[in-house]
Coordinates of C-alpha atoms and ligand atoms in Angstrom, one line a residue:
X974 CA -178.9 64.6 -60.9
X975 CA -180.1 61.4 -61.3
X976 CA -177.2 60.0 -63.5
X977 CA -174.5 62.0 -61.2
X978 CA -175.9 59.8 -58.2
X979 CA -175.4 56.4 -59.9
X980 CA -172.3 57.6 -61.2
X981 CA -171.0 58.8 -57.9
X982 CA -172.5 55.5 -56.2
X983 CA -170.7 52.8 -58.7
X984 CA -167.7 54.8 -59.2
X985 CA -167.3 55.1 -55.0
X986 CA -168.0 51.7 -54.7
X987 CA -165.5 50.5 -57.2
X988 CA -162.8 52.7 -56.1
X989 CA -163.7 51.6 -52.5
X990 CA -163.0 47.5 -54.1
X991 CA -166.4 46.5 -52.7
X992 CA -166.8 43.2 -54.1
X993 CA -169.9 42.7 -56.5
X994 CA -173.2 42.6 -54.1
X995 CA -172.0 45.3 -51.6
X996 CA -174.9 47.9 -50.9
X997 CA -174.7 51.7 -51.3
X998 CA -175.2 51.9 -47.4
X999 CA -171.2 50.6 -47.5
X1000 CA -170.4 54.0 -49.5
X1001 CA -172.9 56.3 -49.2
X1002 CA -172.5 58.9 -51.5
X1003 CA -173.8 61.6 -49.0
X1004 CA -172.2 64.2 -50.3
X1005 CA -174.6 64.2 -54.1
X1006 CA -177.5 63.4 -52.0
X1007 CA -177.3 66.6 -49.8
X1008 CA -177.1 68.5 -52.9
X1009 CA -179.6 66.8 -55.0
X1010 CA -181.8 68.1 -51.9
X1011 CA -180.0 71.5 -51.8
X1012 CA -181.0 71.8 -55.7
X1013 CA -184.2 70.2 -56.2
X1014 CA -185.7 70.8 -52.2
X1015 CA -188.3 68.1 -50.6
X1016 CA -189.0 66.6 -53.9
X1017 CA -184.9 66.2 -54.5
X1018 CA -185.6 62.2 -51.6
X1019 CA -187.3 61.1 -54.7
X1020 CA -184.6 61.8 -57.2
X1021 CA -182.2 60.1 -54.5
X1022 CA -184.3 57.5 -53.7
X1023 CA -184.8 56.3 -57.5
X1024 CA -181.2 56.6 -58.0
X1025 CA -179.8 54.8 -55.1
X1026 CA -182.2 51.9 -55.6
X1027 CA -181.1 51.6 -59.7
X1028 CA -177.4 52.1 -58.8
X1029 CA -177.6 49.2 -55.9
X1030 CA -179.9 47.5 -58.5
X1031 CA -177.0 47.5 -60.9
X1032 CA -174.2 46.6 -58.0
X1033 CA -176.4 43.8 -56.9
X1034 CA -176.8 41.7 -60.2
X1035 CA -178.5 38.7 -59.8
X1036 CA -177.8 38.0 -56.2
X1037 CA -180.8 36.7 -53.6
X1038 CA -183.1 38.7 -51.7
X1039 CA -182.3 41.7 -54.2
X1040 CA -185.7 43.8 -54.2
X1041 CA -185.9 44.0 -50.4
X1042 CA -181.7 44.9 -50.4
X1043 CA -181.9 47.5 -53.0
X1044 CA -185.1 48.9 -51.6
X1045 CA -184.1 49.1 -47.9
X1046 CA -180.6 50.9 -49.2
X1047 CA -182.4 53.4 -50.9
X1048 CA -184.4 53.8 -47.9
X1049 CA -181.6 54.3 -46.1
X1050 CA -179.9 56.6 -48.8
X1051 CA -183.0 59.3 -48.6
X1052 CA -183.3 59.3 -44.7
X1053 CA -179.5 59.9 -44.6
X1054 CA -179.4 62.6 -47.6
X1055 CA -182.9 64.2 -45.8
X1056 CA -181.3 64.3 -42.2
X1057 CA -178.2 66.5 -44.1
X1058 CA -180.2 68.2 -45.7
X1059 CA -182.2 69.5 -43.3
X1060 CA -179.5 70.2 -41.0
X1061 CA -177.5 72.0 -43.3
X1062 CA -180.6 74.3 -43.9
X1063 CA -180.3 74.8 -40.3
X1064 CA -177.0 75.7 -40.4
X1065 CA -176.3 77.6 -43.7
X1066 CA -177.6 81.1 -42.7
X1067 CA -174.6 80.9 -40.2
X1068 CA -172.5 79.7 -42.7
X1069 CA -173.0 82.2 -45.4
X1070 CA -175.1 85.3 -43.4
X1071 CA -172.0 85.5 -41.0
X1072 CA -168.7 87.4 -41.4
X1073 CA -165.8 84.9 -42.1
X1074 CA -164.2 84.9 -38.6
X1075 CA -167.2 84.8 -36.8
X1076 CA -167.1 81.2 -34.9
X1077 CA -170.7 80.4 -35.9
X1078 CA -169.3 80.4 -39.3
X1079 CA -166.8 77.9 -38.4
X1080 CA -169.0 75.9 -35.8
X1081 CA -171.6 75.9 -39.2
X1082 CA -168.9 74.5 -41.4
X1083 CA -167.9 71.9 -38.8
X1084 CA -171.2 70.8 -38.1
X1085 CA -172.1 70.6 -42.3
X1086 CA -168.7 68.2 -43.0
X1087 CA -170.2 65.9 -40.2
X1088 CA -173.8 65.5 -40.6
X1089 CA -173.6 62.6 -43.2
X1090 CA -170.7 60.7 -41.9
X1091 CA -172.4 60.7 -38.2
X1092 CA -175.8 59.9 -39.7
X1093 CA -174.2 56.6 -41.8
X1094 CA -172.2 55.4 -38.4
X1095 CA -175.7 55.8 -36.8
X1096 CA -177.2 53.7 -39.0
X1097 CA -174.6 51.4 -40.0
X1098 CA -175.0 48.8 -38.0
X1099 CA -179.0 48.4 -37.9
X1100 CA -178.0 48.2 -41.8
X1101 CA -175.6 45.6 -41.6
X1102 CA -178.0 43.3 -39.9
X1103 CA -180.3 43.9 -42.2
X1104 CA -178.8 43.4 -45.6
X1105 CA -176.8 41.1 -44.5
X1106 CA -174.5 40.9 -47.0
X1107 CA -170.9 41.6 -45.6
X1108 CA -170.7 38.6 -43.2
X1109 CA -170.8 39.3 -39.3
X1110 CA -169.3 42.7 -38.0
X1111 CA -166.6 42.4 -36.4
X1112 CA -165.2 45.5 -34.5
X1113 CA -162.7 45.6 -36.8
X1114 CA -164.3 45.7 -39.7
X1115 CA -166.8 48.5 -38.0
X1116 CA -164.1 50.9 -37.9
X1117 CA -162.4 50.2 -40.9
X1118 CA -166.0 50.7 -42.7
X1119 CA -166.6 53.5 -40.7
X1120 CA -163.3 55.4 -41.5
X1121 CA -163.5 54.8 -44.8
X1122 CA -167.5 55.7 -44.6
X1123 CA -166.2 59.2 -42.4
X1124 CA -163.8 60.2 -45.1
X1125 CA -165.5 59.4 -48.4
X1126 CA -168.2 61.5 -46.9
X1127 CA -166.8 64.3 -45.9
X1128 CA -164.9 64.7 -48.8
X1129 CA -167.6 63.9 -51.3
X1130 CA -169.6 66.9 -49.5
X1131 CA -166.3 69.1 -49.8
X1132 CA -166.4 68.2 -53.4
X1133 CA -170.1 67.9 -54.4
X1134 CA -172.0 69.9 -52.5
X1135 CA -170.3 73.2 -52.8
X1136 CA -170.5 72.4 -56.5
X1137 CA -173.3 71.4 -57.7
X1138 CA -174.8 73.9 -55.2
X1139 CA -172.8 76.5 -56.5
X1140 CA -173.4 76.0 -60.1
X1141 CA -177.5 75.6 -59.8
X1142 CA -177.2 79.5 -58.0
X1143 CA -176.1 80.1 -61.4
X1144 CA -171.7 81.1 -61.4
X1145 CA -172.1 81.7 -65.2
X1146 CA -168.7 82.6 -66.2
X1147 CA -166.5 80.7 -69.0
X1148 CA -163.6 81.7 -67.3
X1149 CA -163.8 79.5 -64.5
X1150 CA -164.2 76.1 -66.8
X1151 CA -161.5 77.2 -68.7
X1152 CA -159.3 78.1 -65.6
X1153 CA -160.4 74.9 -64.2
X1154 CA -159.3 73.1 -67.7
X1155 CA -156.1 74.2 -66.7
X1156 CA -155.7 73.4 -63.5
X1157 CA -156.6 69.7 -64.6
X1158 CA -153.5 69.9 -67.4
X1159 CA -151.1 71.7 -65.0
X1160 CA -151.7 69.0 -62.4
X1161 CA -151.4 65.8 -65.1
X1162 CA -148.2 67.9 -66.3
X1163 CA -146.7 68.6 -63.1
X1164 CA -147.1 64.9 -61.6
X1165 CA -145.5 63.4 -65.2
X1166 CA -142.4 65.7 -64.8
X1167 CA -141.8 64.3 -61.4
X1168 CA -144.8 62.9 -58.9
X1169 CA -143.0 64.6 -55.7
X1170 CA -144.0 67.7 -57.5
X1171 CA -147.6 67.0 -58.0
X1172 CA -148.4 68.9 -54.7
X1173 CA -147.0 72.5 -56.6
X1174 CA -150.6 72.3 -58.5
X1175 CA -151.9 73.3 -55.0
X1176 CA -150.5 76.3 -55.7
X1177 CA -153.0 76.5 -58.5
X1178 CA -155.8 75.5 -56.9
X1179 CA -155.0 78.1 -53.9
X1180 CA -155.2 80.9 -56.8
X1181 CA -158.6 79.7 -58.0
X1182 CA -159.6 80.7 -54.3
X1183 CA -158.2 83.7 -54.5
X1184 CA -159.5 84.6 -57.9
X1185 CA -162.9 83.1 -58.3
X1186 CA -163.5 83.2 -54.8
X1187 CA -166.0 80.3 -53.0
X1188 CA -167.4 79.1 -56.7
X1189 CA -163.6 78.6 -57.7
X1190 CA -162.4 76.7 -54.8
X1191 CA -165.4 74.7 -54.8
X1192 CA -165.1 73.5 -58.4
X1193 CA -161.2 73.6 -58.3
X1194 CA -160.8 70.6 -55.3
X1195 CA -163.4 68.9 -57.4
X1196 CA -161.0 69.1 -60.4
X1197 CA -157.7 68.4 -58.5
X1198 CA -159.7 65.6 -56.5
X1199 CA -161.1 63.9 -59.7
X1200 CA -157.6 64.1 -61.6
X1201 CA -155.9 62.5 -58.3
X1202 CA -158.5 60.0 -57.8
X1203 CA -157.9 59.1 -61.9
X1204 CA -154.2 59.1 -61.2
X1205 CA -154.9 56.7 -58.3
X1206 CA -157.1 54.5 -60.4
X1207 CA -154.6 53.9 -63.1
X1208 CA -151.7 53.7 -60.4
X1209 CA -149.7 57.1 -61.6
X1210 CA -149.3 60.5 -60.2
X1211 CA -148.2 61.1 -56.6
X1212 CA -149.5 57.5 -55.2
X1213 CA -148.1 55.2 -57.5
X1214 CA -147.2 52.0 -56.3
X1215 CA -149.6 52.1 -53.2
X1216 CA -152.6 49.4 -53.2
X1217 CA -156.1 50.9 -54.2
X1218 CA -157.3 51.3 -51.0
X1219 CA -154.8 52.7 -49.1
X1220 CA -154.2 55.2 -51.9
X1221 CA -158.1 55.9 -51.2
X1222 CA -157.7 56.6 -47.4
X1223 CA -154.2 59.0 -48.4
X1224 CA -156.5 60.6 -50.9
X1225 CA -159.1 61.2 -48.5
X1226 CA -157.0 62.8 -45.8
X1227 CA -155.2 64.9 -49.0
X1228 CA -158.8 66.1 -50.2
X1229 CA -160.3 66.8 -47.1
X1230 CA -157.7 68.7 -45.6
X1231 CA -156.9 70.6 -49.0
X1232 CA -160.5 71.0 -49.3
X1233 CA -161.1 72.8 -46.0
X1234 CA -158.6 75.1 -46.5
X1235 CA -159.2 75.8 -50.2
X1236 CA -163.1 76.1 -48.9
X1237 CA -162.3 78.7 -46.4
X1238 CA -159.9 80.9 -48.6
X1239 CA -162.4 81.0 -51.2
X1240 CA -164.9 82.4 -48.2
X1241 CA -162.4 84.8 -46.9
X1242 CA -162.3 86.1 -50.7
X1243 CA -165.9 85.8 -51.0
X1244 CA -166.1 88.1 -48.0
X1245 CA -164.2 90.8 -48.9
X1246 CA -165.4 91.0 -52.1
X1247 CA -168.9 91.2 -50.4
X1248 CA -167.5 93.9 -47.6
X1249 CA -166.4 95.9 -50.8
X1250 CA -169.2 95.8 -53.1
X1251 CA -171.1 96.9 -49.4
X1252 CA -169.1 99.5 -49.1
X1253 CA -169.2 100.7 -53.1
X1254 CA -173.1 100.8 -52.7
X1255 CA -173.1 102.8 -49.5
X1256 CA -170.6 105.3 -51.6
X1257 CA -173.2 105.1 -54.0
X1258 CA -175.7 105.9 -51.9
X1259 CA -174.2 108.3 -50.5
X1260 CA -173.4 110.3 -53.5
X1261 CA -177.0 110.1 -54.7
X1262 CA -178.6 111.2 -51.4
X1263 CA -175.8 114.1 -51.4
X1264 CA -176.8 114.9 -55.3
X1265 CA -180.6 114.8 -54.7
X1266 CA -179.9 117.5 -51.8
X1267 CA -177.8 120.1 -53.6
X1268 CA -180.7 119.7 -56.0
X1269 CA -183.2 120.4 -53.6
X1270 CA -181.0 123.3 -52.0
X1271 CA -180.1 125.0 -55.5
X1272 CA -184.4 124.2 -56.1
X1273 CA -184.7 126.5 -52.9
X1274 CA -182.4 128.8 -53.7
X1275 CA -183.5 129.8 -57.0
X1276 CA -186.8 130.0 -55.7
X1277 CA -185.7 132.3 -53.2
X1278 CA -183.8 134.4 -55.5
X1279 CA -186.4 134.9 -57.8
X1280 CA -188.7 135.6 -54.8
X1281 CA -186.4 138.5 -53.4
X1282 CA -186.0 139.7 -57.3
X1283 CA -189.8 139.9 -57.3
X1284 CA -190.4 141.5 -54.0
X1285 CA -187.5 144.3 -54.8
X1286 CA -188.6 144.8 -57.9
X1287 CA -192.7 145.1 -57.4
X1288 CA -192.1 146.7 -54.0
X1289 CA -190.3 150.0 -55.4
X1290 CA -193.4 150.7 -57.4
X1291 CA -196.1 151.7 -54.9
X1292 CA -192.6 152.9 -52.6
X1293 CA -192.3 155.9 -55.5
X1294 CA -195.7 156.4 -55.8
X1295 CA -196.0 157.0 -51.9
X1296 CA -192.2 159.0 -51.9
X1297 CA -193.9 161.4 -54.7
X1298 CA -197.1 161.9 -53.0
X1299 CA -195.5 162.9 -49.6
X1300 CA -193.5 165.2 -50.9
X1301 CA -196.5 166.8 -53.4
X1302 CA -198.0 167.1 -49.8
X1303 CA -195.0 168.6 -48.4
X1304 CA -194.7 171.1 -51.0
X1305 CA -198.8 172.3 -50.7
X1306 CA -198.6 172.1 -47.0
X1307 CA -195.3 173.7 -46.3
X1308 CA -196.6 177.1 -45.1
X1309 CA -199.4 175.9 -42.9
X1310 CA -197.1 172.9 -41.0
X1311 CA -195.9 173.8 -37.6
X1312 CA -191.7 173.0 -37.5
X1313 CA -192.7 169.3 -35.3
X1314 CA -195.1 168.6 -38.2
X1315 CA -192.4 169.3 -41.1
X1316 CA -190.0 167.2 -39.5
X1317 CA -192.6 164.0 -39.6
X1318 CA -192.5 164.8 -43.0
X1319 CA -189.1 164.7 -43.3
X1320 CA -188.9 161.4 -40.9
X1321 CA -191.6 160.0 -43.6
X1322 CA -189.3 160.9 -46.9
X1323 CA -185.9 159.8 -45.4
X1324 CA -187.6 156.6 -44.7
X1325 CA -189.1 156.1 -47.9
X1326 CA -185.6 156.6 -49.1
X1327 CA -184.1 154.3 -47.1
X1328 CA -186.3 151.7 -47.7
X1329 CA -185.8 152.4 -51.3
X1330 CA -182.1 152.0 -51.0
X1331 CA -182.5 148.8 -49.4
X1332 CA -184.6 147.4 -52.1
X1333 CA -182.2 148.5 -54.7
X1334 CA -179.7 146.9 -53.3
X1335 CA -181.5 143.7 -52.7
X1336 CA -182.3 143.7 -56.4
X1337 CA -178.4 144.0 -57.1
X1338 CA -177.6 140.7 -54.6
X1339 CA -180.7 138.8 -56.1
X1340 CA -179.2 139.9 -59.5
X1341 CA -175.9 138.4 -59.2
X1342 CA -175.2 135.4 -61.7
X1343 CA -178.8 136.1 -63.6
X1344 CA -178.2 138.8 -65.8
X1345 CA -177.2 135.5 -68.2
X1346 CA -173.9 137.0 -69.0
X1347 CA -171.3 134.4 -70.0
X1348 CA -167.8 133.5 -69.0
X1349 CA -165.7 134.6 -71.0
X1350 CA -161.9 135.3 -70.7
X1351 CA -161.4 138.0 -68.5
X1352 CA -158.2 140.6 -67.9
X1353 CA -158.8 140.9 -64.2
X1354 CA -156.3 144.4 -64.4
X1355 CA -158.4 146.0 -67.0
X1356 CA -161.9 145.4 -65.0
X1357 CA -159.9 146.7 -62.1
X1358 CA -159.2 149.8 -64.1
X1359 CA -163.1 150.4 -64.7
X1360 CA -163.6 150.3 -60.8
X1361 CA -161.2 152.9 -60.2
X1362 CA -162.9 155.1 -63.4
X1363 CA -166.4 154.6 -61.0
X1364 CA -164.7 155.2 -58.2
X1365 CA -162.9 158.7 -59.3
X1366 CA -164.8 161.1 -57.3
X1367 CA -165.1 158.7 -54.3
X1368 CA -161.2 158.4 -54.5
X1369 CA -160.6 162.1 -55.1
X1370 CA -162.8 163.3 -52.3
X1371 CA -160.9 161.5 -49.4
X1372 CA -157.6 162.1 -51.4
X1373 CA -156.9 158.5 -51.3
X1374 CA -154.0 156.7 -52.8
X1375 CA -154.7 153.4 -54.4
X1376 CA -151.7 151.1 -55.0
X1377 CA -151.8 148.2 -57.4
X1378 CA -149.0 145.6 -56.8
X1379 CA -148.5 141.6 -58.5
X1380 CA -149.4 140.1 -61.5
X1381 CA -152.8 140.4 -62.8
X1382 CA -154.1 137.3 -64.8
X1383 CA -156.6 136.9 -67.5
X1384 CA -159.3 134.1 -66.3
X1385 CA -162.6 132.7 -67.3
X1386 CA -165.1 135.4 -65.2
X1387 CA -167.5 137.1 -66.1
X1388 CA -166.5 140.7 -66.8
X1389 CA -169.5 143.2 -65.3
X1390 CA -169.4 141.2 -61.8
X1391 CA -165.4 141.5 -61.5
X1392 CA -166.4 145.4 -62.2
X1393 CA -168.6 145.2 -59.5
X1394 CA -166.4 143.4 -57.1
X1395 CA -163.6 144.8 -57.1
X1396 CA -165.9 148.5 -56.9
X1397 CA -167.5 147.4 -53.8
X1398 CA -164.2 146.5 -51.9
X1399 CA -162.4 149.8 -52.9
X1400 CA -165.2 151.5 -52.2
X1401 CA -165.4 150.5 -48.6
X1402 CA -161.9 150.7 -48.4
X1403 CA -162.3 154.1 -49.3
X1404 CA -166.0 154.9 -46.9
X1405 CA -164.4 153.5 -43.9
X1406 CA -161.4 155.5 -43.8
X1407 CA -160.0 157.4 -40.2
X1408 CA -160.7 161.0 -40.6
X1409 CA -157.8 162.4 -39.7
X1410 CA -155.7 159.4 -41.8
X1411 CA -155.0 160.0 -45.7
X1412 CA -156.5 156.6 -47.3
X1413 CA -153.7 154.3 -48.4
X1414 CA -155.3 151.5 -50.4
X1415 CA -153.3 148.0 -52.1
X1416 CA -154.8 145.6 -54.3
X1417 CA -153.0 142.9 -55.2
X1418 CA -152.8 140.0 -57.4
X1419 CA -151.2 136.5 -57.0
X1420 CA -150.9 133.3 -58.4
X1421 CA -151.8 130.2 -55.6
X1422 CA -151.4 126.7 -55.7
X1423 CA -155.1 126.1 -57.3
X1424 CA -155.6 129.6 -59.0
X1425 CA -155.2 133.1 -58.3
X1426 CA -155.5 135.6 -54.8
X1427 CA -156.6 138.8 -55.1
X1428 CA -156.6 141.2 -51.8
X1429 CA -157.6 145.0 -50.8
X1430 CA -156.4 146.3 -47.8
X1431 CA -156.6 149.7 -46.3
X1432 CA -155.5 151.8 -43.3
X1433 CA -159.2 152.5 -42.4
X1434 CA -160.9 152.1 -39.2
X1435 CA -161.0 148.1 -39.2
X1436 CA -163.2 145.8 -37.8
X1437 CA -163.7 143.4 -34.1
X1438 CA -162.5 139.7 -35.1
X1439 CA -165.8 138.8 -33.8
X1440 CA -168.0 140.3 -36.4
X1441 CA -166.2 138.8 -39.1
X1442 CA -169.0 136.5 -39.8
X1443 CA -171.9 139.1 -39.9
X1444 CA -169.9 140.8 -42.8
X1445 CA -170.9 138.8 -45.2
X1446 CA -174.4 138.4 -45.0
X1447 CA -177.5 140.8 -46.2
X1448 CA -178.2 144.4 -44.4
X1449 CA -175.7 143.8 -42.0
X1450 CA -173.5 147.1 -41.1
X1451 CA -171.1 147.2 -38.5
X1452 CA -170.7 151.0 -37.9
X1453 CA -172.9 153.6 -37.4
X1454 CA -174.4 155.4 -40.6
X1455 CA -172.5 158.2 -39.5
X1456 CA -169.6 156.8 -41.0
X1457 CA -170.8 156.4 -44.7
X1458 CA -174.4 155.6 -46.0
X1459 CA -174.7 152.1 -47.5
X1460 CA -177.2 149.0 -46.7
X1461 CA -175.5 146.3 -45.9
X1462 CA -175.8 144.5 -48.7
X1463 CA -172.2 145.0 -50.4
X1464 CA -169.9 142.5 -49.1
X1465 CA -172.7 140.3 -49.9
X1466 CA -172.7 141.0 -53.3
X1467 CA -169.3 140.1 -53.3
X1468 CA -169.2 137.0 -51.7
X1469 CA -172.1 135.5 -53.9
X1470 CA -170.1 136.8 -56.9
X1471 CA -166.8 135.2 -55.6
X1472 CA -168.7 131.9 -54.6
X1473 CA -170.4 131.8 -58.0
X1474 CA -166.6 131.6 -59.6
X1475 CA -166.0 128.8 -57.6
X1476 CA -163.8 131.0 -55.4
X1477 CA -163.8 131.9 -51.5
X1478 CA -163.8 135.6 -50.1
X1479 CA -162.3 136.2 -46.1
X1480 CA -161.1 139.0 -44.2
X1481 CA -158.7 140.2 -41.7
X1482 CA -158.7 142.8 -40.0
X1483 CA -157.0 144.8 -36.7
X1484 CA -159.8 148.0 -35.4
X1485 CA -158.2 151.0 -35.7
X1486 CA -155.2 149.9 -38.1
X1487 CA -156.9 148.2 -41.3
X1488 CA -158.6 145.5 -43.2
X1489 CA -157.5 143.7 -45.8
X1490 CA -160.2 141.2 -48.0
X1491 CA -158.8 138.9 -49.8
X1492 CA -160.7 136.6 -52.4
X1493 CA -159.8 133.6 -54.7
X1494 CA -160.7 132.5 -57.9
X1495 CA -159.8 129.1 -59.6
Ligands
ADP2564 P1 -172.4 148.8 -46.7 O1 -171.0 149.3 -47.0 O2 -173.4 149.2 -47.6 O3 -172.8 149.1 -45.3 P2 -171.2 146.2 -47.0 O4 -171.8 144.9 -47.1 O5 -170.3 146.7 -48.1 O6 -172.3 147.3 -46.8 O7 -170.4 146.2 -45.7 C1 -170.9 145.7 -44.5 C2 -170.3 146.4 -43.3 O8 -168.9 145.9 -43.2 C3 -170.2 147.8 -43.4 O9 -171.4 148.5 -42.9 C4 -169.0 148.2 -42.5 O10 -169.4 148.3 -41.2 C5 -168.1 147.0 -42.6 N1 -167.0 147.1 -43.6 C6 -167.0 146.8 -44.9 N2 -165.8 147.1 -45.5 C7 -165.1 147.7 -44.5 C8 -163.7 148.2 -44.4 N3 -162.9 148.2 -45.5 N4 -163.3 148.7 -43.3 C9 -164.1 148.6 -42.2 N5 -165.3 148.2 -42.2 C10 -165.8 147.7 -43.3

């Protein structure tokens, strides 16, 4: 830091032609003594002050009143480099915190590029008396110094400060010194080919922006700047021919204006890249709060599967023992009951029986996708023709015809719950027939866009749109027991089977005229 201050001091001053004995307060290199402060905080005034008082030191030579002239400019170079500093610290939350377009933004970024220019013409003049060293002021000479003081400042802090800033948060990468390598080379090439084309390395310096965002444009106008300022020095490149200081003012106006827009593509870039990574980690997010859920519901679930597999199961024990001991009752006491009291008997042994049936059929749903068979290629037709063979007496009792239409796959299932799916649909089909109707039941298979359809229809009694959803879930029945005896617990079955294949089960249905449920497997 404190080499890069002396450097930037003497090297401003000479390009500036300040004749030996100028002061740094002529050329204050505000720019490296904001970010000496940006890098190093507080103690960054003493690191200024020490430099600026050996680089005027070294400027001065053996001229008069040289302690008091080098020790008043250094003064002068800490206040000015403390005053931008702290105001930039005022400003940079707005700068950086902010979305791009939002004016604070741009009011911070205004307000940064003026701090040390308007803090030097401030002081300037109490200065100038004071060193007296460049001969009266004229007004003249005022604003001469003070354009030349406006420009060299705000381009040094386009050039330095987003820089050296920039590379003390750490922008590791070895691509951008080697991109920047090239930029240097393209720009040397481009200006020896033909100096009107020198401004083509913009071009260049414009994809730095866009490619290393903010750290890239930063450290790309330094490059272009530095290789122009070179060129300048040595009268080549895009200048040629123009006295030293004039080529300095051009220069000036080139960097700065370059430099702003460079500065605020590379923030755009910055931004978006920053809206993007926001909106990766709220994907992210996201996908892990949804992931720790599904956890916690399949946690639930299986707990309250195994729960209903324990209460089915433990519950039919004492059920038997008290359906066996009513009818041992039944059987001793038949004689001596009155006909009211043998049909409380009879109320007591149906519902024993019913509530038996319910529990075995609640041991079938929590059984579903437990019994640890695998999935194993499947021929869906020939587990359809095991239904049926259950289904024989069912079928030949109500003299139903069953119809099998399509094309029947083979597909990853497992076997025993296709049975059992298939069973349960024909089976209804067949239990909720019209009396006076002869059953006709299809089931038909079909290749869709994502797998396969599979659909059983009768001509039975059908059911109200508006029950549809009840279908599916446990115990519910829609029509009387008078119609077939069953609890509820069948279509189910079938969905959890058909969800369990990653597949979806739905029905239509007209009352009076048929259903038809189809399901899909992947
Ligand atoms: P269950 O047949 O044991 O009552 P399900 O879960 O298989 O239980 O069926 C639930 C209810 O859906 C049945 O009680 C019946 O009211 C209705 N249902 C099912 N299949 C049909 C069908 N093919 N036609 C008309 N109603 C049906």
């Amino acid at each position: 830091m404190f080499a890069a201050y002396i450097a930037t001091a003497i090297g401003g001053m000479t390009l500036a032609s300040l004749p030996p004995g100028n002061l740094t307060v002529f050329w204050l290199p505000a720019g490296i003594g904001v970010a000496v402060l940006l890098v190093l905080g507080r103690r960054g005034t003493v690191v200024v002050a020490a430099a600026s008082f050996t680089a005027n030191g070294l400027m001065m030579g053996d001229q008069g009143q040289v302690l008091l002239a080098t020790a008043l400019s250094a003064a002068v170079d800490s206040l000015q480099s403390w005053l931008g500093w702290s105001l930039l610290r005022r400003h940079w939350d707005n700068l950086v915190g902010a979305p791009v377009h939002d004016p604070r933004r741009l009011r911070g970024l205004a307000s940064i590029c003026l701090i040390p220019p308007l803090a030097t013409v401030w002081l300037l003049p109490l200065i100038h008396d004071l060193a007296r060293t460049a001969g009266p002021l004229t007004l003249h000479a005022f604003l001469e110094r003070t354009l030349m003081l406006l420009l060299a400042d705000t381009s040094g802090l386009f050039l330095v400060v987003p820089v050296v800033v920039g590379f003390s948060a750490g922008w590791p990468a070895m691509r951008l010194p080697a991109a920047l390598a090239l930029l240097a080379v393209a720009q040397v090439a481009v200006s020896a080919i033909d100096p009107l084309l020198a401004p083509l390395a913009l071009l260049g310096l414009a994809l730095m922006a866009f490619i290393f965002q903010f750290p890239g444009a930063a450290a790309g106008n330094l490059v272009c700047a530095t290789v122009m300022v070179v060129q300048a020095a040595f009268d080549l490149g895009p200048l040629r021919g123009q006295g030293t200081a004039q080529a300095i003012v051009v220069l000036n106006l080139t960097i700065v204006g370059v430099g702003i827009a460079v500065l605020y593509m590379g923030l755009l870039q910055d931004e978006q890249h920053r809206m993007r990574a926001t909106l990766r980690d709220e994907v992210e997010r996201r996908t892990r709060q949804l992931e720790e859920r599904s956890r916690a519901l399949a946690a639930s679930n299986g707990e309250l599967e195994q729960f209903a597999y324990i209460i089915s199961h433990d519950l039919r024990q004492p059920l038997r023992m008290i359906a066996s001991y009513v009818k041992l009752l039944d059987t001793r006491l038949k004689e001596r009951l009155a006909a009211d009291e043998q049909d409380f008997f009879e109320y007591v042994r149906s519902g024993a029986s019913r509530m038996d049936q319910m529990l075995v059929s609640l041991l079938e749903y929590s059984r579903v996708g437990r019994s640890g068979e695998p999935m194993v290629e499947t021929d869906c037709r020939a587990q359809l023709d095991e239904a049926l063979q259950y289904l024989e007496p069912a079928i030949q009792d109500a003299q139903a015809e069953i119809r099998i239409e399509g094309v029947w796959p083979i597909l990853t299932a497992s076997p025993n719950e296709m049975v059992r799916l298939f069973q349960n649909l024909i089976g209804n089909a067949v239990k909720y027939r019209v009396a006076d109707r002869a059953p006709l039941i299809t089931v038909s298979a079909r290749p869709t866009d994502g797998g396969w359809r599979f659909a059983v229809s009768d001509n039975g009694i059908g059911i109200d749109a508006d029950q549809f959803d009840r279908l599916f879930k446990v115990f519910q029945r829609l029509h009387p027991a008078k119609y077939a005896d069953g609890a509820g617990v069948g279509l189910a079955v079938c969905r959890k089977i058909v969800e369990r294949h990653g597949g979806r089960i739905e029905v239509d249905s007209q009352p009076g005229q048929g259903s038809t449920f189809a399901f899909t497997l992947p």
